[in-house]
Tab-separated table of C-alpha atoms in Angstrom:
chain	number	residue	atom	x	y	z
A	129	GLU	CA	-38.926	13.859	32.237
A	130	PRO	CA	-35.874	15.932	31.281
A	131	GLU	CA	-34.380	15.194	27.892
A	132	VAL	CA	-31.595	16.244	25.572
A	133	THR	CA	-32.849	18.131	22.533
A	134	GLN	CA	-31.143	18.755	19.201
A	135	THR	CA	-31.825	21.079	16.293
A	136	PRO	CA	-32.236	20.830	13.425
A	137	SER	CA	-33.400	17.266	12.975
A	138	HIS	CA	-32.099	17.276	9.404
A	139	GLN	CA	-29.594	19.618	7.804
A	140	VAL	CA	-28.705	19.612	4.132
A	141	THR	CA	-25.700	21.630	3.055
A	142	GLN	CA	-23.336	22.072	0.157
A	143	MET	CA	-19.769	20.830	0.392
A	144	GLY	CA	-17.501	23.540	1.755
A	145	GLN	CA	-20.223	25.270	3.730
A	146	GLU	CA	-20.149	25.768	7.472
A	147	VAL	CA	-22.789	24.110	9.623
A	148	ILE	CA	-23.667	24.476	13.277
A	149	LEU	CA	-25.483	21.689	15.045
A	150	ARG	CA	-27.219	22.646	18.248
A	151	CYS	CA	-27.936	20.745	21.411
A	152	VAL	CA	-29.595	21.594	24.675
A	153	PRO	CA	-28.324	19.146	27.323
A	154	ILE	CA	-30.260	18.314	30.466
A	155	SER	CA	-30.087	21.378	32.675
A	156	ASN	CA	-28.154	20.062	35.684
A	157	HIS	CA	-25.708	17.993	33.642
A	158	LEU	CA	-22.051	18.897	33.565
A	159	TYR	CA	-20.506	16.666	30.876
A	160	PHE	CA	-21.404	16.961	27.222
A	161	TYR	CA	-20.541	14.839	24.227
A	162	TRP	CA	-20.838	14.679	20.484
A	163	TYR	CA	-20.931	11.363	18.685
A	164	ARG	CA	-21.513	10.604	15.047
A	165	GLN	CA	-22.849	7.645	13.127
A	166	ILE	CA	-22.166	7.298	9.430
A	167	LEU	CA	-24.961	5.400	7.718
A	168	GLY	CA	-24.562	1.678	8.259
A	169	GLN	CA	-21.661	2.067	10.677
A	170	LYS	CA	-21.260	2.130	14.434
A	171	VAL	CA	-21.533	5.196	16.604
A	172	GLU	CA	-18.183	6.951	17.100
A	173	PHE	CA	-17.042	9.334	19.806
A	174	LEU	CA	-16.069	12.804	18.624
A	175	VAL	CA	-15.516	15.005	21.643
A	176	SER	CA	-16.330	15.521	25.302
A	177	PHE	CA	-16.664	18.871	27.029
A	178	TYR	CA	-16.535	19.845	30.674
A	179	ASN	CA	-16.090	23.085	32.536
A	180	ASN	CA	-16.101	25.087	29.310
A	181	GLU	CA	-13.305	23.201	27.664
A	182	ILE	CA	-12.680	20.061	25.661
A	183	SER	CA	-11.747	17.205	27.984
A	184	GLU	CA	-11.141	14.590	25.306
A	185	LYS	CA	-11.371	14.341	21.535
A	186	SER	CA	-10.979	11.601	18.983
A	187	GLU	CA	-8.847	11.495	15.846
A	188	ILE	CA	-11.959	12.341	13.859
A	189	PHE	CA	-12.266	15.676	15.636
A	190	ASP	CA	-9.772	17.614	13.532
A	191	ASP	CA	-9.372	21.347	12.995
A	192	GLN	CA	-12.556	21.478	10.939
A	193	PHE	CA	-14.573	20.787	14.070
A	194	SER	CA	-15.161	22.974	17.083
A	195	VAL	CA	-17.501	22.947	20.046
A	196	GLU	CA	-18.840	25.712	22.160
A	197	ARG	CA	-21.161	26.336	25.045
A	198	PRO	CA	-22.176	29.885	24.158
A	199	ASP	CA	-24.603	30.292	27.042
A	200	GLY	CA	-25.899	28.334	29.989
A	201	SER	CA	-28.034	25.988	27.967
A	202	ASN	CA	-26.771	25.391	24.432
A	203	PHE	CA	-23.903	23.158	23.315
A	204	THR	CA	-22.922	23.454	19.671
A	205	LEU	CA	-20.835	21.536	17.169
A	206	LYS	CA	-19.475	23.538	14.256
A	207	ILE	CA	-18.042	22.064	11.099
A	208	ARG	CA	-16.189	24.827	9.272
A	209	SER	CA	-15.957	23.457	5.752
A	210	THR	CA	-18.091	20.391	5.292
A	211	LYS	CA	-16.948	17.428	3.246
A	212	LEU	CA	-19.009	14.697	1.688
A	213	GLU	CA	-17.716	12.264	4.305
A	214	ASP	CA	-19.153	14.422	7.088
A	215	SER	CA	-22.598	13.158	6.114
A	216	ALA	CA	-23.803	11.287	9.182
A	217	MET	CA	-26.162	11.347	12.124
A	218	TYR	CA	-24.726	13.480	14.908
A	219	PHE	CA	-25.780	12.735	18.455
A	220	CYS	CA	-25.374	14.960	21.460
A	221	ALA	CA	-25.283	13.401	24.920
A	222	SER	CA	-24.909	14.583	28.478
A	223	ASN	CA	-24.446	13.181	31.957
A	224	ALA	CA	-24.401	14.604	35.429
A	225	VAL	CA	-21.065	13.447	36.828
A	226	GLY	CA	-17.695	12.674	35.311
A	227	GLY	CA	-15.209	9.880	34.797
A	228	GLY	CA	-13.457	7.310	36.928
A	229	LEU	CA	-15.835	5.179	38.917
A	230	SER	CA	-18.881	7.418	38.550
A	231	TYR	CA	-21.689	5.402	37.117
A	232	ASN	CA	-23.976	8.128	35.878
A	233	GLU	CA	-26.079	7.364	32.886
A	234	GLN	CA	-25.493	9.185	29.631
A	235	PHE	CA	-28.602	10.640	27.963
A	236	PHE	CA	-28.749	11.000	24.198
A	237	GLY	CA	-30.519	13.524	22.026
A	238	PRO	CA	-32.571	12.420	19.006
A	239	GLY	CA	-29.775	13.277	16.583
A	240	THR	CA	-29.259	15.622	13.645
A	241	ARG	CA	-28.985	14.003	10.251
A	242	LEU	CA	-26.403	15.975	8.243
A	243	THR	CA	-26.367	15.521	4.499
A	244	VAL	CA	-23.513	17.110	2.572
A	245	LEU	CA	-24.083	17.396	-1.175
B	94	LYS	CA	-9.603	-5.317	16.273
B	95	ASN	CA	-12.781	-3.718	17.655
B	96	GLU	CA	-12.679	-2.998	21.360
B	97	VAL	CA	-16.358	-3.891	21.676
B	98	GLU	CA	-17.736	-6.833	19.724
B	99	GLN	CA	-21.356	-7.897	19.459
B	100	SER	CA	-23.021	-11.032	18.201
B	101	PRO	CA	-25.037	-11.805	16.298
B	102	GLN	CA	-25.049	-8.881	13.860
B	103	ASN	CA	-28.536	-9.774	12.682
B	104	LEU	CA	-31.221	-11.726	14.470
B	105	THR	CA	-34.697	-12.725	13.353
B	106	ALA	CA	-37.066	-14.196	15.893
B	107	GLN	CA	-40.683	-15.220	16.121
B	108	GLU	CA	-42.933	-13.395	18.523
B	109	GLY	CA	-42.694	-14.923	21.975
B	110	GLU	CA	-39.167	-16.266	21.610
B	111	PHE	CA	-36.427	-15.720	24.185
B	112	ILE	CA	-33.646	-13.612	22.683
B	113	THR	CA	-30.009	-13.243	23.692
B	114	ILE	CA	-27.556	-10.702	22.343
B	115	ASN	CA	-23.923	-10.965	23.365
B	116	CYS	CA	-21.234	-8.361	23.878
B	117	SER	CA	-17.519	-8.866	24.501
B	118	TYR	CA	-15.063	-6.112	25.213
B	119	SER	CA	-11.303	-5.923	25.418
B	120	VAL	CA	-10.871	-2.683	27.365
B	121	GLY	CA	-11.084	-2.135	31.101
B	122	ILE	CA	-14.449	-0.622	31.831
B	123	SER	CA	-16.161	1.287	34.581
B	124	ALA	CA	-19.596	0.494	33.176
B	125	LEU	CA	-21.270	-1.252	30.266
B	126	HIS	CA	-24.295	0.260	28.568
B	127	TRP	CA	-27.016	-1.359	26.544
B	128	LEU	CA	-28.777	1.000	24.163
B	129	GLN	CA	-31.650	0.711	21.734
B	130	GLN	CA	-31.781	2.476	18.391
B	131	HIS	CA	-34.989	2.604	16.382
B	132	PRO	CA	-35.221	3.073	12.606
B	133	GLY	CA	-35.654	6.839	13.036
B	134	GLY	CA	-32.159	6.876	14.522
B	135	GLY	CA	-32.763	7.975	18.117
B	136	ILE	CA	-30.773	6.239	20.869
B	137	VAL	CA	-32.370	5.222	24.143
B	138	SER	CA	-30.436	3.941	27.128
B	139	LEU	CA	-31.746	0.593	28.390
B	140	PHE	CA	-29.227	-0.391	31.043
B	141	MET	CA	-26.011	0.716	32.608
B	142	LEU	CA	-24.260	-1.923	34.674
B	143	SER	CA	-20.911	-2.611	36.227
B	144	SER	CA	-21.597	-5.978	37.833
B	145	GLY	CA	-24.210	-8.688	38.174
B	146	LYS	CA	-27.608	-8.381	36.618
B	147	LYS	CA	-30.335	-5.821	36.012
B	148	LYS	CA	-33.941	-6.346	34.975
B	149	HIS	CA	-36.483	-3.970	33.540
B	150	GLY	CA	-39.741	-5.440	32.392
B	151	ARG	CA	-38.974	-8.133	29.817
B	152	LEU	CA	-35.369	-7.027	29.459
B	153	ILE	CA	-32.511	-8.498	31.456
B	154	ALA	CA	-28.853	-7.498	31.253
B	155	THR	CA	-25.986	-9.422	32.792
B	156	ILE	CA	-22.287	-8.816	32.955
B	157	ASN	CA	-19.285	-10.967	33.837
B	158	ILE	CA	-16.386	-8.648	34.580
B	159	GLN	CA	-13.777	-11.440	34.729
B	160	GLU	CA	-14.762	-12.748	31.311
B	161	LYS	CA	-15.360	-9.246	29.878
B	162	HIS	CA	-18.722	-10.311	28.569
B	163	SER	CA	-22.261	-9.033	28.818
B	164	SER	CA	-25.584	-10.307	27.544
B	165	LEU	CA	-28.927	-8.694	26.872
B	166	HIS	CA	-31.945	-10.980	27.088
B	167	ILE	CA	-35.472	-10.279	25.935
B	168	THR	CA	-38.169	-12.571	27.249
B	169	ALA	CA	-41.449	-13.100	25.391
B	170	SER	CA	-40.261	-11.017	22.441
B	171	HIS	CA	-42.736	-8.817	20.590
B	172	PRO	CA	-42.612	-7.122	17.179
B	173	ARG	CA	-42.255	-3.755	18.915
B	174	ASP	CA	-38.883	-4.977	20.239
B	175	SER	CA	-37.568	-4.796	16.674
B	176	ALA	CA	-34.665	-2.351	16.712
B	177	VAL	CA	-30.889	-2.189	16.767
B	178	TYR	CA	-29.414	-3.081	20.151
B	179	ILE	CA	-26.029	-1.639	20.923
B	180	CYS	CA	-23.601	-2.287	23.725
B	181	ALA	CA	-21.167	0.440	24.642
B	182	ALA	CA	-18.300	0.373	27.092
B	183	ARG	CA	-17.225	3.219	29.292
B	184	ASN	CA	-13.451	3.079	29.425
B	185	TYR	CA	-12.099	2.721	32.955
B	186	GLY	CA	-9.729	5.449	34.061
B	187	GLY	CA	-10.547	7.726	31.173
B	188	ALA	CA	-10.777	11.443	31.677
B	189	THR	CA	-14.390	11.401	30.623
B	190	ASN	CA	-17.356	9.113	30.350
B	191	LYS	CA	-16.914	8.618	26.616
B	192	LEU	CA	-18.503	5.461	25.302
B	193	ILE	CA	-16.929	2.952	22.935
B	194	PHE	CA	-19.693	1.440	20.852
B	195	GLY	CA	-20.211	-1.989	19.410
B	196	THR	CA	-21.522	-2.385	15.887
B	197	GLY	CA	-25.036	-3.213	17.025
B	198	THR	CA	-27.386	-6.159	16.588
B	199	LEU	CA	-30.323	-5.697	14.262
B	200	LEU	CA	-33.272	-7.545	15.767
B	201	ALA	CA	-36.430	-8.281	13.812
B	202	VAL	CA	-39.278	-9.948	15.687
B	203	GLN	CA	-41.914	-11.363	13.384
B	204	PRO	CA	-45.536	-11.784	14.442
């Protein structure tokens, strides 16, 4: 069964360092998402991506964050200068069809746990 | 005010009990998702529904669009059902399928 994969599973970094979190969405999917979950809190939407551009982003997704689909399979989240409060589990998700009344299921990756020291 | 509210936040049940987790939302939705999150952190989609009722094994999800309320039921609960159950709403009319998550219900089923 096709699945979303994420690497690494755990990333430890020093404050101020850049990190890149990687995701491989399901191959025929067109919409991609990043969510994050700070320990003990609910999952929060960061950004959605379609047709090689950001389609929506939350207030959390400031200039420190960027996303990219560098090739036909990978979808990356970059944090330029990590802060302590960026420590969280980051989930990638994808689905086949877009918004409005489309009911396509969103598939989640296993997550990358980012720890900023 | 949270756009998606769940209750209870924590639930402890004995094996075999019938379990209900509730979700209320204040936004217009195109679909409501029920998700399961295990201690390792991974998220698994259980149901996606926009009306009526869906059943998969011992799990049943219902939604009442007029009342903006959904429930997840687990029949004959088992310790392996222990996890966090999350409802998430897909905002109607949004540009994307982004999900708005509830805070989750931590379920512990004791043998």
